[in-house]
Short mmCIF file of C-alpha atoms and ligand atoms in Angstrom, two decimals:
data_model
loop_
_atom_site.label_atom_id
_atom_site.label_comp_id
_atom_site.label_asym_id
_atom_site.label_seq_id
_atom_site.Cartn_x
_atom_site.Cartn_y
_atom_site.Cartn_z
CA MET C 1 12.64 25.30 11.31
CA GLY C 2 15.74 26.03 10.74
CA CYS C 3 19.20 24.39 11.59
CA ASP C 4 19.83 26.31 14.97
CA HIS C 5 23.19 23.95 15.31
CA THR C 6 26.84 24.71 13.61
CA LEU C 7 27.27 21.48 12.47
CA ILE C 8 24.68 19.16 11.28
CA ASP C 9 24.52 15.20 11.25
CA LEU C 10 24.00 15.07 7.55
CA ALA C 11 24.36 17.04 4.18
CA LEU C 12 22.33 15.61 1.12
CA VAL C 13 24.05 17.79 -1.93
CA ASN C 14 24.13 17.73 -5.63
CA ALA C 15 20.27 16.59 -5.33
CA ARG C 16 17.56 17.42 -7.27
CA ILE C 17 14.78 17.45 -4.49
CA LEU C 18 10.69 17.64 -5.05
CA THR C 19 9.29 19.64 -2.39
CA ASP C 20 5.49 21.27 -2.41
CA HIS C 21 6.73 24.74 -3.94
CA GLY C 22 8.51 22.10 -7.33
CA LEU C 23 11.26 20.44 -8.02
CA ILE C 24 14.43 22.19 -6.39
CA LYS C 25 18.32 21.92 -7.50
CA GLY C 26 20.60 22.23 -3.65
CA GLY C 27 20.79 20.54 -0.96
CA ILE C 28 18.91 18.95 2.19
CA ALA C 29 20.41 19.31 5.70
CA ILE C 30 19.45 16.63 8.55
CA ASN C 31 19.96 17.07 12.51
CA ASP C 32 18.36 14.23 14.74
CA GLY C 33 16.62 12.36 11.79
CA LYS C 34 14.65 15.71 10.75
CA ILE C 35 14.86 17.98 7.50
CA CYS C 36 16.72 21.36 9.00
CA SER C 37 16.85 23.40 5.90
CA ILE C 38 16.25 22.65 2.19
CA ASP C 39 19.37 25.51 0.18
CA PRO C 40 21.32 26.46 -2.06
CA GLU C 41 24.44 24.44 -1.58
CA GLU C 42 26.39 27.48 0.00
CA HIS C 43 23.78 28.23 2.17
CA LEU C 44 23.72 24.73 3.84
CA PRO C 45 25.08 24.53 7.46
CA LYS C 46 28.53 22.61 8.08
CA ALA C 47 27.91 18.90 8.07
CA PHE C 48 29.53 16.15 9.94
CA THR C 49 28.71 14.20 7.42
CA THR C 50 28.27 15.14 3.19
CA ILE C 51 26.62 13.19 0.57
CA ASN C 52 26.64 14.00 -3.06
CA MET C 53 23.02 12.55 -4.85
CA GLN C 54 24.99 13.02 -8.09
CA GLY C 55 22.19 15.17 -9.77
CA ASN C 56 19.53 12.73 -8.55
CA LEU C 57 16.00 13.14 -7.73
CA VAL C 58 15.17 13.19 -3.93
CA LEU C 59 11.51 12.08 -2.56
CA PRO C 60 9.86 12.25 0.32
CA GLY C 61 10.22 8.33 1.65
CA LEU C 62 7.26 6.73 -0.49
CA ILE C 63 4.90 4.90 1.93
CA ASP C 64 2.52 1.58 0.52
CA VAL C 65 -0.86 1.33 2.82
CA HIS C 66 -1.42 -1.53 1.40
CA THR C 67 1.61 -4.48 2.09
CA HIS C 68 1.05 -8.00 3.47
CA LEU C 69 4.30 -8.50 5.40
CA ARG C 70 3.07 -11.97 6.16
CA ASP C 71 5.32 -13.63 9.39
CA LEU C 72 4.16 -14.91 11.97
CA ASN C 73 2.62 -18.72 11.00
CA LEU C 74 3.10 -17.25 7.09
CA GLU C 75 7.21 -16.77 7.98
CA HIS C 76 7.20 -19.59 4.54
CA LYS C 77 5.58 -16.61 2.40
CA GLU C 78 6.94 -13.61 4.05
CA ASP C 79 8.77 -12.84 6.64
CA PHE C 80 8.91 -8.98 8.85
CA TYR C 81 13.03 -8.92 7.81
CA SER C 82 12.10 -9.96 3.83
CA GLY C 83 9.07 -7.79 3.19
CA THR C 84 10.07 -4.71 4.48
CA CYS C 85 13.80 -5.46 2.95
CA ALA C 86 11.52 -5.96 -0.21
CA ALA C 87 10.18 -1.94 0.81
CA LEU C 88 13.71 -0.43 1.54
CA ALA C 89 14.77 -1.99 -2.04
CA GLY C 90 11.38 -0.44 -4.02
CA GLY C 91 12.34 2.62 -2.33
CA PHE C 92 9.31 2.36 0.88
CA THR C 93 10.05 3.84 3.57
CA THR C 94 6.72 2.96 5.53
CA VAL C 95 4.61 0.49 5.04
CA LEU C 96 0.84 -0.73 6.42
CA ASP C 97 0.69 -4.00 7.41
CA MET C 98 -2.22 -6.21 6.71
CA PRO C 99 -4.21 -8.38 9.38
CA ASN C 100 -5.10 -11.42 7.73
CA THR C 101 -2.14 -13.47 8.89
CA VAL C 102 -1.80 -16.93 10.48
CA PRO C 103 -3.17 -15.82 13.64
CA LEU C 104 -5.51 -13.06 12.64
CA THR C 105 -4.26 -9.94 13.89
CA ASP C 106 -8.30 -8.97 15.86
CA SER C 107 -7.37 -8.35 19.55
CA ALA C 108 -4.68 -6.03 21.54
CA LEU C 109 -3.29 -9.28 22.59
CA ARG C 110 -2.38 -9.89 19.17
CA LEU C 111 -1.43 -7.42 17.97
CA GLN C 112 0.92 -6.96 20.45
CA ALA C 113 2.07 -10.26 19.77
CA LYS C 114 3.07 -9.05 16.15
CA MET C 115 4.78 -5.80 17.18
CA ALA C 116 7.08 -7.72 19.73
CA VAL C 117 7.74 -10.33 16.70
CA ALA C 118 7.86 -7.04 14.15
CA SER C 119 10.16 -5.14 16.43
CA GLY C 120 13.45 -6.90 16.00
CA ARG C 121 13.18 -7.78 12.77
CA ILE C 122 11.62 -4.87 10.30
CA VAL C 123 14.03 -2.88 8.32
CA ALA C 124 11.77 -0.46 7.73
CA ASN C 125 8.68 2.26 9.02
CA THR C 126 5.67 -0.20 9.92
CA GLY C 127 2.15 0.80 10.93
CA PHE C 128 -0.17 -2.43 11.80
CA TYR C 129 -3.41 -2.70 10.84
CA THR C 130 -6.44 -4.92 12.58
CA CYS C 131 -9.44 -6.90 11.27
CA LEU C 132 -12.78 -6.19 12.96
CA PRO C 133 -12.45 -7.94 16.59
CA ALA C 134 -14.82 -10.76 17.84
CA GLU C 135 -16.62 -7.42 20.21
CA VAL C 136 -16.43 -4.47 18.93
CA THR C 137 -15.21 -3.10 22.99
CA GLU C 138 -12.40 -4.81 21.93
CA LEU C 139 -11.62 -1.46 19.19
CA LYS C 140 -10.50 0.64 21.73
CA ARG C 141 -7.88 -1.53 23.31
CA LEU C 142 -6.31 -2.00 19.87
CA LYS C 143 -6.84 1.89 19.07
CA ASP C 144 -4.68 2.98 22.38
CA LEU C 145 -1.96 0.04 21.64
CA GLY C 146 -1.02 1.88 18.38
CA ALA C 147 -3.55 -0.12 15.30
CA MET C 148 -3.46 2.03 12.04
CA GLY C 149 -7.33 1.09 11.19
CA CYS C 150 -9.61 -1.25 11.04
CA LYS C 151 -9.69 -3.73 7.77
CA VAL C 152 -12.47 -5.84 6.62
CA TYR C 153 -12.99 -8.35 3.94
CA LEU C 154 -16.87 -7.86 2.82
CA HIS C 155 -16.68 -11.30 0.45
CA ASN C 156 -14.19 -13.02 3.11
CA PRO C 157 -14.88 -11.30 6.70
CA HIS C 158 -12.01 -12.76 8.70
CA THR C 159 -14.25 -11.66 11.87
CA MET C 160 -16.88 -13.23 14.01
CA LEU C 161 -19.00 -9.90 13.47
CA ASP C 162 -21.76 -10.51 11.35
CA VAL C 163 -20.98 -7.87 8.85
CA ASP C 164 -23.08 -9.44 6.18
CA ASP C 165 -25.22 -7.62 8.39
CA ASP C 166 -26.71 -3.92 7.79
CA ASN C 167 -26.80 -3.69 11.62
CA VAL C 168 -23.82 -4.77 12.74
CA LEU C 169 -22.04 -3.21 10.13
CA LEU C 170 -23.42 0.16 10.60
CA HIS C 171 -22.97 -0.04 14.58
CA THR C 172 -19.53 -0.78 13.57
CA LEU C 173 -19.08 2.16 11.34
CA GLN C 174 -20.85 3.85 14.72
CA VAL C 175 -18.04 3.46 17.07
CA LEU C 176 -15.05 3.21 14.76
CA GLU C 177 -16.37 6.68 14.34
CA ASP C 178 -16.82 7.52 18.14
CA LEU C 179 -13.00 6.74 18.59
CA ASP C 180 -12.28 8.84 15.04
CA MET C 181 -10.01 5.20 13.91
CA ILE C 182 -10.34 4.54 10.05
CA LEU C 183 -11.55 1.94 8.54
CA THR C 184 -10.11 0.33 4.95
CA ILE C 185 -12.48 -2.16 3.48
CA HIS C 186 -12.10 -5.14 0.54
CA ALA C 187 -15.30 -4.61 -0.91
CA GLU C 188 -16.49 -7.05 -3.04
CA ASP C 189 -19.65 -8.36 -2.57
CA ARG C 190 -19.78 -11.77 -1.30
CA TYR C 191 -23.25 -13.76 -1.79
CA LEU C 192 -22.46 -12.06 -5.46
CA ILE C 193 -18.72 -14.16 -5.65
CA GLU C 194 -20.05 -17.94 -3.19
CA ASP C 195 -22.77 -18.12 -6.08
CA LEU C 196 -20.22 -17.79 -8.99
CA VAL C 197 -17.90 -20.28 -7.26
CA ALA C 198 -20.51 -23.07 -6.76
CA LYS C 199 -22.04 -22.30 -10.41
CA PHE C 200 -18.56 -22.98 -11.54
CA GLN C 201 -17.31 -26.01 -9.31
CA ALA C 202 -20.47 -27.71 -10.17
CA ALA C 203 -19.84 -27.50 -13.21
CA ALA C 204 -16.78 -28.92 -13.00
CA THR C 205 -15.20 -26.37 -15.73
CA SER C 206 -12.27 -24.15 -14.34
CA SER C 207 -9.57 -22.06 -16.18
CA PRO C 208 -8.17 -19.04 -14.91
CA ARG C 209 -9.97 -16.77 -16.91
CA ILE C 210 -13.10 -18.84 -15.58
CA ARG C 211 -11.45 -18.33 -11.73
CA SER C 212 -11.35 -14.55 -12.63
CA LYS C 213 -14.75 -14.44 -13.54
CA THR C 214 -15.89 -15.64 -10.32
CA HIS C 215 -14.82 -11.63 -8.71
CA PRO C 216 -17.27 -10.18 -11.87
CA PRO C 217 -16.94 -6.01 -11.74
CA GLN C 218 -20.54 -6.14 -10.11
CA ALA C 219 -19.13 -7.63 -6.76
CA GLU C 220 -17.06 -4.38 -6.50
CA VAL C 221 -19.79 -2.13 -7.41
CA LYS C 222 -22.35 -3.37 -5.24
CA ALA C 223 -20.14 -3.99 -2.48
CA VAL C 224 -19.08 0.09 -2.81
CA GLN C 225 -23.00 1.05 -3.35
CA ARG C 226 -23.56 -0.62 0.17
CA VAL C 227 -21.19 0.47 2.61
CA LEU C 228 -21.71 4.38 0.91
CA SER C 229 -25.40 3.93 1.56
CA LEU C 230 -24.78 3.18 4.86
CA ILE C 231 -22.84 5.93 5.54
CA ARG C 232 -25.13 8.88 4.36
CA GLY C 233 -25.75 11.26 7.27
CA ARG C 234 -22.88 10.30 9.31
CA CYS C 235 -18.77 10.86 8.81
CA PRO C 236 -16.32 7.32 9.66
CA ARG C 237 -13.26 7.88 8.31
CA LEU C 238 -13.28 4.91 5.37
CA HIS C 239 -10.64 3.94 2.88
CA PHE C 240 -11.59 1.47 0.16
CA CYS C 241 -8.57 -0.99 -0.99
CA HIS C 242 -8.12 -1.89 -4.81
CA ILE C 243 -10.72 -0.05 -6.14
CA SER C 244 -10.56 -2.13 -10.04
CA THR C 245 -13.51 -0.97 -11.53
CA GLY C 246 -14.59 2.43 -13.06
CA LYS C 247 -17.96 2.56 -11.56
CA ALA C 248 -16.62 2.19 -8.32
CA SER C 249 -14.16 4.85 -8.71
CA SER C 250 -17.00 7.09 -9.83
CA LEU C 251 -19.32 6.30 -7.01
CA ILE C 252 -16.87 6.67 -4.69
CA SER C 253 -15.25 9.91 -6.01
CA GLN C 254 -19.25 11.49 -6.16
CA ALA C 255 -18.85 11.06 -2.00
CA LYS C 256 -16.25 12.62 -1.67
CA VAL C 257 -17.57 15.58 -3.88
CA GLU C 258 -20.93 15.23 -1.70
CA GLY C 259 -18.95 15.53 1.94
CA LEU C 260 -18.01 12.35 2.88
CA SER C 261 -14.85 10.98 4.28
CA VAL C 262 -13.97 8.09 2.25
CA THR C 263 -10.43 8.17 0.38
CA TYR C 264 -9.60 5.19 -2.07
CA GLU C 265 -6.60 3.62 -3.33
CA VAL C 266 -5.74 1.11 -6.22
CA THR C 267 -2.91 -1.10 -7.22
CA PRO C 268 -0.24 -1.18 -10.57
CA HIS C 269 -1.67 -4.27 -11.69
CA HIS C 270 -5.02 -2.86 -12.56
CA LEU C 271 -3.34 -0.16 -14.07
CA PHE C 272 -0.53 -1.40 -16.33
CA LEU C 273 -2.18 -5.27 -16.54
CA SER C 274 -5.47 -6.82 -17.68
CA GLU C 275 -7.24 -9.73 -17.93
CA THR C 276 -5.46 -11.17 -21.11
CA LEU C 277 -2.00 -12.18 -19.15
CA LEU C 278 -4.13 -14.60 -17.36
CA GLY C 279 -3.78 -16.54 -20.54
CA LYS C 280 -0.01 -15.91 -20.82
CA VAL C 281 1.21 -16.66 -17.07
CA GLY C 282 -2.39 -18.56 -16.04
CA SER C 283 -2.25 -18.49 -12.14
CA LEU C 284 0.36 -16.64 -11.45
CA ALA C 285 -1.36 -13.49 -12.03
CA PHE C 286 -4.83 -14.43 -10.14
CA VAL C 287 -5.58 -11.65 -7.77
CA GLU C 288 -8.44 -10.23 -5.86
CA PRO C 289 -9.86 -7.75 -7.56
CA PRO C 290 -8.82 -9.70 -10.65
CA LEU C 291 -7.02 -7.61 -13.79
CA ARG C 292 -10.25 -6.25 -15.72
CA ARG C 293 -10.18 -5.56 -19.37
CA SER C 294 -8.10 -2.81 -20.81
CA THR C 295 -10.69 -0.34 -21.08
CA THR C 296 -11.64 -0.52 -17.40
CA ARG C 297 -7.36 -0.21 -17.19
CA ARG C 298 -7.51 3.24 -19.02
CA GLY C 299 -10.94 4.18 -17.52
CA LEU C 300 -8.63 3.78 -13.99
CA TRP C 301 -6.04 5.96 -15.26
CA ARG C 302 -7.89 9.10 -16.42
CA ASP C 303 -9.65 8.95 -12.99
CA LEU C 304 -5.60 8.81 -11.72
CA LEU C 305 -4.83 11.58 -13.49
CA THR C 306 -7.57 13.78 -12.77
CA GLY C 307 -6.76 13.33 -9.23
CA SER C 308 -10.08 11.76 -8.05
CA ILE C 309 -7.55 8.62 -6.73
CA ASP C 310 -5.66 9.29 -3.43
CA VAL C 311 -3.16 6.46 -3.41
CA VAL C 312 -1.58 4.15 -5.05
CA ALA C 313 -0.88 1.18 -2.99
CA SER C 314 0.89 -2.37 -4.03
CA ASP C 315 -1.09 -4.83 -2.34
CA HIS C 316 1.88 -6.67 -2.07
CA ALA C 317 0.32 -9.66 -1.31
CA PRO C 318 3.41 -12.86 -2.06
CA HIS C 319 2.33 -15.99 -1.77
CA ALA C 320 5.26 -19.58 -2.00
CA LEU C 321 5.20 -19.94 -5.82
CA LYS C 322 4.63 -24.06 -5.01
CA GLU C 323 1.34 -22.26 -3.78
CA LYS C 324 0.46 -20.07 -6.98
CA ARG C 325 1.59 -23.27 -8.97
CA HIS C 326 -0.93 -25.39 -7.34
CA SER C 327 -2.60 -27.98 -9.96
CA ASP C 328 -6.29 -27.22 -8.77
CA LEU C 329 -6.75 -23.96 -9.57
CA TRP C 330 -9.13 -23.44 -6.89
CA ALA C 331 -6.75 -24.00 -4.06
CA VAL C 332 -4.45 -21.23 -5.42
CA PRO C 333 -3.86 -18.00 -3.37
CA SER C 334 -4.62 -14.47 -5.12
CA GLY C 335 -1.87 -12.41 -5.16
CA PHE C 336 1.52 -11.79 -5.98
CA PRO C 337 4.58 -9.56 -4.59
CA GLY C 338 4.03 -5.95 -5.17
CA LEU C 339 6.98 -3.47 -3.36
CA GLU C 340 9.99 -4.08 -5.67
CA THR C 341 7.68 -3.33 -8.45
CA THR C 342 5.58 -0.50 -7.47
CA LEU C 343 7.90 2.43 -7.96
CA PRO C 344 9.68 1.68 -11.23
CA LEU C 345 6.51 1.27 -13.44
CA LEU C 346 5.00 4.23 -11.74
CA LEU C 347 8.86 6.03 -12.47
CA THR C 348 8.12 4.88 -16.46
CA MET C 349 5.26 6.91 -16.76
CA VAL C 350 6.69 9.63 -15.80
CA ALA C 351 9.56 9.37 -18.10
CA ARG C 352 7.44 9.34 -20.61
CA GLY C 353 5.43 12.29 -20.19
CA LYS C 354 2.09 10.63 -18.93
CA LEU C 355 2.66 11.37 -14.78
CA SER C 356 3.30 14.05 -12.96
CA LEU C 357 5.94 13.20 -10.30
CA GLU C 358 4.04 15.72 -8.23
CA ARG C 359 1.18 13.14 -8.65
CA LEU C 360 3.70 10.37 -8.16
CA VAL C 361 4.16 12.28 -4.82
CA ALA C 362 0.96 12.40 -3.97
CA VAL C 363 -0.21 9.80 -4.64
CA LEU C 364 2.82 7.73 -2.59
CA ALA C 365 3.42 9.36 0.26
CA ARG C 366 1.74 12.55 0.70
CA ASN C 367 -1.75 11.34 1.09
CA PRO C 368 -0.87 8.36 2.23
CA ALA C 369 0.68 10.25 5.33
CA ARG C 370 -2.44 12.21 5.29
CA ILE C 371 -5.20 9.61 5.40
CA PHE C 372 -3.31 7.45 8.03
CA ARG C 373 -2.38 10.72 10.46
CA LEU C 374 1.49 10.14 9.52
CA ASP C 375 2.80 13.47 11.00
CA GLY C 376 5.91 14.09 10.04
CA LYS C 377 6.07 12.55 7.07
CA GLY C 378 4.83 12.72 3.33
CA VAL C 379 6.61 15.39 2.48
CA ILE C 380 10.11 17.25 1.93
CA ALA C 381 10.03 20.00 4.47
CA ALA C 382 11.97 21.82 7.25
CA GLY C 383 10.73 20.08 10.72
CA PHE C 384 9.78 16.69 9.01
CA ASP C 385 11.33 13.24 9.06
CA ALA C 386 14.72 12.46 6.85
CA ASP C 387 12.68 9.55 4.97
CA LEU C 388 14.06 9.96 1.92
CA THR C 389 13.83 8.05 -1.41
CA VAL C 390 16.61 8.56 -4.08
CA VAL C 391 15.53 7.73 -7.63
CA ASP C 392 17.66 7.58 -10.68
CA MET C 393 15.67 8.92 -13.78
CA ASP C 394 18.13 7.83 -16.06
CA LYS C 395 18.11 4.21 -14.88
CA GLU C 396 16.52 1.53 -17.91
CA PHE C 397 15.72 -1.91 -16.41
CA ILE C 398 14.24 -4.99 -17.13
CA ILE C 399 12.29 -6.52 -14.09
CA ASP C 400 13.59 -9.23 -12.75
CA SER C 401 11.97 -10.89 -10.15
CA SER C 402 14.89 -13.19 -9.07
CA ALA C 403 16.35 -10.47 -7.91
CA PHE C 404 13.59 -9.71 -5.28
CA TYR C 405 14.64 -9.27 -1.85
CA SER C 406 10.68 -10.26 -1.06
CA LYS C 407 10.62 -14.53 -0.70
CA ALA C 408 7.38 -14.49 -3.43
CA LYS C 409 10.23 -14.52 -6.67
CA TYR C 410 7.71 -14.25 -9.50
CA SER C 411 5.89 -11.02 -10.79
CA PRO C 412 3.08 -10.76 -13.14
CA PHE C 413 5.41 -7.83 -14.67
CA ASP C 414 8.33 -10.20 -14.97
CA GLY C 415 10.26 -9.12 -18.54
CA MET C 416 8.87 -5.77 -18.32
CA LYS C 417 11.46 -2.59 -19.60
CA VAL C 418 11.14 0.37 -17.17
CA VAL C 419 12.96 3.97 -16.51
CA GLY C 420 13.97 5.34 -13.36
CA GLN C 421 15.62 3.01 -10.56
CA PRO C 422 15.50 3.75 -6.79
CA VAL C 423 19.00 4.12 -5.56
CA GLN C 424 19.34 4.98 -2.09
CA VAL C 425 17.07 5.46 0.89
CA PHE C 426 17.18 7.34 4.38
CA LEU C 427 15.20 6.52 7.13
CA GLY C 428 15.74 8.95 10.00
CA GLY C 429 18.73 10.42 8.25
CA ASN C 430 20.37 6.97 8.15
CA LEU C 431 21.38 5.31 4.96
CA VAL C 432 19.26 1.97 4.84
CA MET C 433 19.28 1.45 0.81
CA ASP C 434 22.53 1.91 -1.04
CA LYS C 435 22.27 0.85 -4.70
CA GLY C 436 19.61 -1.61 -4.16
CA GLU C 437 21.60 -3.52 -1.05
CA VAL C 438 19.81 -3.34 1.79
CA VAL C 439 22.44 -1.82 4.27
CA SER C 440 20.28 -1.98 7.67
CA LYS C 441 19.82 -4.77 10.40
CA PRO C 442 16.82 -6.31 11.19
CA GLY C 443 14.82 -4.46 14.07
CA SER C 444 16.32 -1.09 12.71
CA GLY C 445 12.96 -0.24 11.85
CA THR C 446 10.17 1.79 13.90
CA ILE C 447 7.09 0.94 14.79
CA LEU C 448 4.79 3.18 13.87
CA ARG C 449 1.33 4.33 15.51
CA PRO C 450 -1.41 6.79 14.10
CA SER C 451 -0.77 10.48 14.79
CA LEU C 452 -3.86 12.43 17.28
CA PRO C 453 -5.39 14.95 15.43
CA ALA C 454 -4.97 18.38 15.31
CA VAL C 455 -7.30 19.91 17.92
CA GLY C 456 -9.10 22.90 16.53
C1 NCD I 1 -4.58 -10.65 -0.65
C2 NCD I 1 -3.69 -11.73 0.32
O1 NCD I 1 -3.33 -12.21 -0.28
O2 NCD I 1 -4.02 -11.50 1.64
N1 NCD I 1 -5.08 -10.43 -2.03
C3 NCD I 1 -5.20 -10.55 -2.87
O3 NCD I 1 -5.26 -10.98 -4.19
N2 NCD I 1 -5.16 -8.81 -3.01
C4 NCD I 1 -6.31 -10.68 0.31
C5 NCD I 1 -6.30 -9.44 -0.49
O4 NCD I 1 -5.70 -8.08 0.09
O5 NCD I 1 -7.41 -8.77 -0.22
ZN1 ZN I 2 -8.05 -6.86 -0.31
#
């Protein structure tokens, strides 16, 4: 697809562009919200507006497949505007929003109501997951409405369906397979966790370490094993969220080799942080699954570099600071914000020569677009949407959560020195973030729905 207009809308010049054919110096021609060519400047068509990229790196707009935007009755933690501003500031053009909201997103009516509120507030492209509805028949309506996928929390199911029962889970997987809908899974075994919580609470001992011990590596491994053994010989689309142990990572990699249709993500906190942080920042670092040992962390890096990990997702899970500082450790909610730290953390590894830019773009854009069927996204090429993330690789800075757009102004990464900063973001050819400032209006983001699979 070329530029068949003599005057196009926008030309981005003096850029280093990460394409599928490597890094190209030159310019990007954009018309009607789409990329129409990537060429040396002298071959670009005339443009109504030209912007100089100052030699900065231009990446495909990044996609976060695990974002908790909250809003509705949890807007004190985050709302659709603050959360999607955090996305843009962090270099993400698209986020997929999680359904564990109040009220839960678990019916077509509730999804529709959520979309209606979000449409007036979002500034980034946003897709929505649903929880498993009380009746599996509701899944078809949810799919028709444009749910990006279905999410199940095996340790805390958020559904009336008895997903502890293998037969119920298997039937649900069959319905999802027939609908060609993806199931994303928080894989931790509920009974193992509940037993440990009961044991420690009865002993009336509590410390950040003890609370973390209630989610042992074995809880994740057991849940992953259970799901993988249920789907052998079948073909539902499954995506495991925030895998935190080497054992689960290798089980899923093995299942992929065997031809099962499974993918998985890891988070920056499981890649960069370890449980020793609990001694320093206490309950602030509570997250599910919890931070693990440094040896586990290093194993995840190996799996990221070899290519077996499909996606890095932020698991942006904002809570109010006073909730995170609750004096009863058992009452502290798990999770912390991640949208504004994920890209700089990974770029730092690129700057240190430990991670290739190609791999970064694969796990933050290309694979998320493929797995969640976001056609036209995830790649810089003619015909694709002009969703772009511009990065200054010379910029060094210290992570400072007080400057976050997220309402959750704290971070376990606070004080960390990073290299590489998102400086501009384009959404469909419109400049929506400039030098760290969001410059678009609430409601300017688009609600995304999965594309239909290619036929043939
Ligand atoms: C998430 C949240 O706060 O919604 N918390 C977390 O620790 N990861 C829930 C989740 O993604 O499991
Ligand atoms: Zn989860």
